[in-house]
Short mmCIF file of C-alpha atoms in Angstrom, two decimals:
data_model
loop_
_atom_site.label_atom_id
_atom_site.label_comp_id
_atom_site.label_asym_id
_atom_site.label_seq_id
_atom_site.Cartn_x
_atom_site.Cartn_y
_atom_site.Cartn_z
CA UNK A 1 10.30 20.89 1.26
CA UNK A 2 10.39 17.15 0.43
CA UNK A 3 8.09 14.47 1.95
CA UNK A 4 10.65 11.76 1.26
CA UNK A 5 11.92 10.02 4.48
CA UNK A 6 15.74 9.73 4.38
CA UNK A 7 16.56 6.19 5.31
CA UNK A 8 20.17 5.21 6.21
CA UNK A 9 21.75 3.48 3.22
CA UNK A 10 24.93 1.88 1.96
CA UNK A 11 26.06 1.88 -1.67
CA UNK A 12 26.92 -1.27 -3.44
CA UNK A 13 28.12 -1.87 -7.00
CA UNK A 14 25.99 -4.03 -9.16
CA UNK A 15 28.93 -6.33 -9.68
CA UNK A 16 29.42 -6.71 -5.95
CA UNK A 17 25.93 -7.62 -5.41
CA UNK A 18 26.04 -10.10 -8.29
CA UNK A 19 29.20 -11.71 -6.84
CA UNK A 20 27.39 -12.15 -3.51
CA UNK A 21 24.44 -13.62 -5.20
CA UNK A 22 26.82 -16.02 -7.07
CA UNK A 23 27.96 -17.24 -3.68
CA UNK A 24 24.33 -18.17 -2.62
CA UNK A 25 24.03 -21.41 -4.68
CA UNK A 26 20.70 -22.98 -5.42
CA UNK A 27 18.71 -19.97 -4.16
CA UNK A 28 15.86 -18.38 -6.08
CA UNK A 29 14.91 -14.68 -5.72
CA UNK A 30 12.06 -12.28 -6.15
CA UNK A 31 11.95 -8.65 -6.94
CA UNK A 32 8.98 -6.49 -6.05
CA UNK A 33 8.67 -2.93 -7.29
CA UNK A 34 11.56 -2.44 -9.67
CA UNK A 35 10.34 -1.80 -13.16
CA UNK A 36 13.96 -2.20 -14.64
CA UNK A 37 14.70 -5.70 -13.35
CA UNK A 38 11.03 -6.91 -13.71
CA UNK A 39 11.13 -5.75 -17.44
CA UNK A 40 14.09 -8.10 -18.07
CA UNK A 41 13.67 -11.09 -15.73
CA UNK A 42 10.75 -13.36 -14.90
CA UNK A 43 10.65 -13.67 -11.13
CA UNK A 44 11.15 -15.98 -9.11
CA UNK A 45 14.47 -16.78 -10.74
CA UNK A 46 17.79 -18.52 -9.70
CA UNK A 47 20.55 -16.52 -8.30
CA UNK A 48 22.73 -16.85 -11.42
CA UNK A 49 19.97 -15.34 -13.70
CA UNK A 50 19.60 -12.41 -11.38
CA UNK A 51 23.33 -11.84 -10.98
CA UNK A 52 23.80 -11.85 -14.82
CA UNK A 53 21.09 -9.22 -15.16
CA UNK A 54 22.67 -7.03 -12.35
CA UNK A 55 25.97 -7.23 -14.16
CA UNK A 56 24.31 -6.26 -17.44
CA UNK A 57 22.69 -3.26 -15.90
CA UNK A 58 25.98 -2.26 -14.08
CA UNK A 59 24.54 0.56 -12.06
CA UNK A 60 25.26 1.20 -8.50
CA UNK A 61 22.64 0.63 -5.88
CA UNK A 62 21.50 1.93 -2.61
CA UNK A 63 20.97 -0.77 0.08
CA UNK A 64 18.88 0.57 2.87
CA UNK A 65 19.78 -0.51 6.42
CA UNK A 66 16.85 -1.82 8.44
CA UNK A 67 18.98 -1.59 11.57
CA UNK A 68 19.09 2.15 11.20
CA UNK A 69 22.75 1.91 12.06
CA UNK A 70 24.46 5.25 12.39
CA UNK A 71 27.43 4.24 10.17
CA UNK A 72 25.11 3.93 7.04
CA UNK A 73 25.59 7.20 5.39
CA UNK A 74 26.00 6.28 1.73
CA UNK A 75 29.42 4.51 2.25
CA UNK A 76 30.21 1.14 0.59
CA UNK A 77 28.78 -1.81 2.26
CA UNK A 78 31.31 -4.49 3.33
CA UNK A 79 30.06 -7.66 1.46
CA UNK A 80 30.49 -9.72 4.59
CA UNK A 81 27.77 -7.58 6.30
CA UNK A 82 25.05 -8.33 3.63
CA UNK A 83 23.50 -11.07 5.74
CA UNK A 84 23.26 -8.79 8.61
CA UNK A 85 21.62 -6.10 6.57
CA UNK A 86 18.78 -8.55 5.49
CA UNK A 87 15.42 -8.07 7.02
CA UNK A 88 14.11 -11.56 8.13
CA UNK A 89 11.10 -10.24 10.06
CA UNK A 90 8.63 -11.83 7.61
CA UNK A 91 6.39 -14.97 7.57
CA UNK A 92 8.91 -17.18 5.83
CA UNK A 93 12.04 -15.66 7.51
CA UNK A 94 13.49 -15.26 4.08
CA UNK A 95 16.22 -12.61 3.71
CA UNK A 96 14.81 -9.37 2.13
CA UNK A 97 16.63 -6.27 1.19
CA UNK A 98 15.31 -2.85 0.47
CA UNK A 99 17.20 -1.24 -2.53
CA UNK A 100 17.06 1.42 -5.20
CA UNK A 101 19.24 2.20 -8.08
CA UNK A 102 21.51 5.13 -7.43
CA UNK A 103 19.89 8.39 -8.61
CA UNK A 104 16.38 6.76 -8.57
CA UNK A 105 13.77 7.28 -6.00
CA UNK A 106 11.95 4.05 -6.53
CA UNK A 107 12.62 1.64 -3.73
CA UNK A 108 12.14 -1.96 -4.31
CA UNK A 109 12.53 -5.48 -2.49
CA UNK A 110 14.84 -8.21 -3.22
CA UNK A 111 13.72 -11.37 -1.47
CA UNK A 112 14.81 -14.91 -1.16
CA UNK A 113 12.20 -17.36 -2.29
CA UNK A 114 12.72 -20.61 -0.44
CA UNK A 115 9.60 -22.19 -1.91
CA UNK A 116 10.69 -21.70 -5.58
CA UNK A 117 14.16 -23.01 -4.66
CA UNK A 118 12.73 -26.22 -3.15
CA UNK A 119 10.41 -26.64 -6.19
CA UNK A 120 13.10 -25.83 -8.63
CA UNK A 121 10.61 -23.40 -10.06
#
């Protein structure tokens, strides 16, 4: 018997997430908890740096649905719903996503970093 909690999730291709990030100009992002991305990218980083790395990795991802919507059963996420899937219940109201690489149990956070964007980190 597994102790893992099954959270509702969508799947998203790395290329699709990268394209969405490309449409978020002048934003900076943090990743917390993913050894793969943090071994290749210094965070905070601009959207174009992160999207390039996602394309290079090319693995599909799981995007966990904080709304616990019943339609999240591993199906592909419509890109126009990504903003709705962001958790903004944090101190900065920044969009935060809970993700994992498909086939990997490590869950990690992708978060907007508005302070780094303002500073041009």
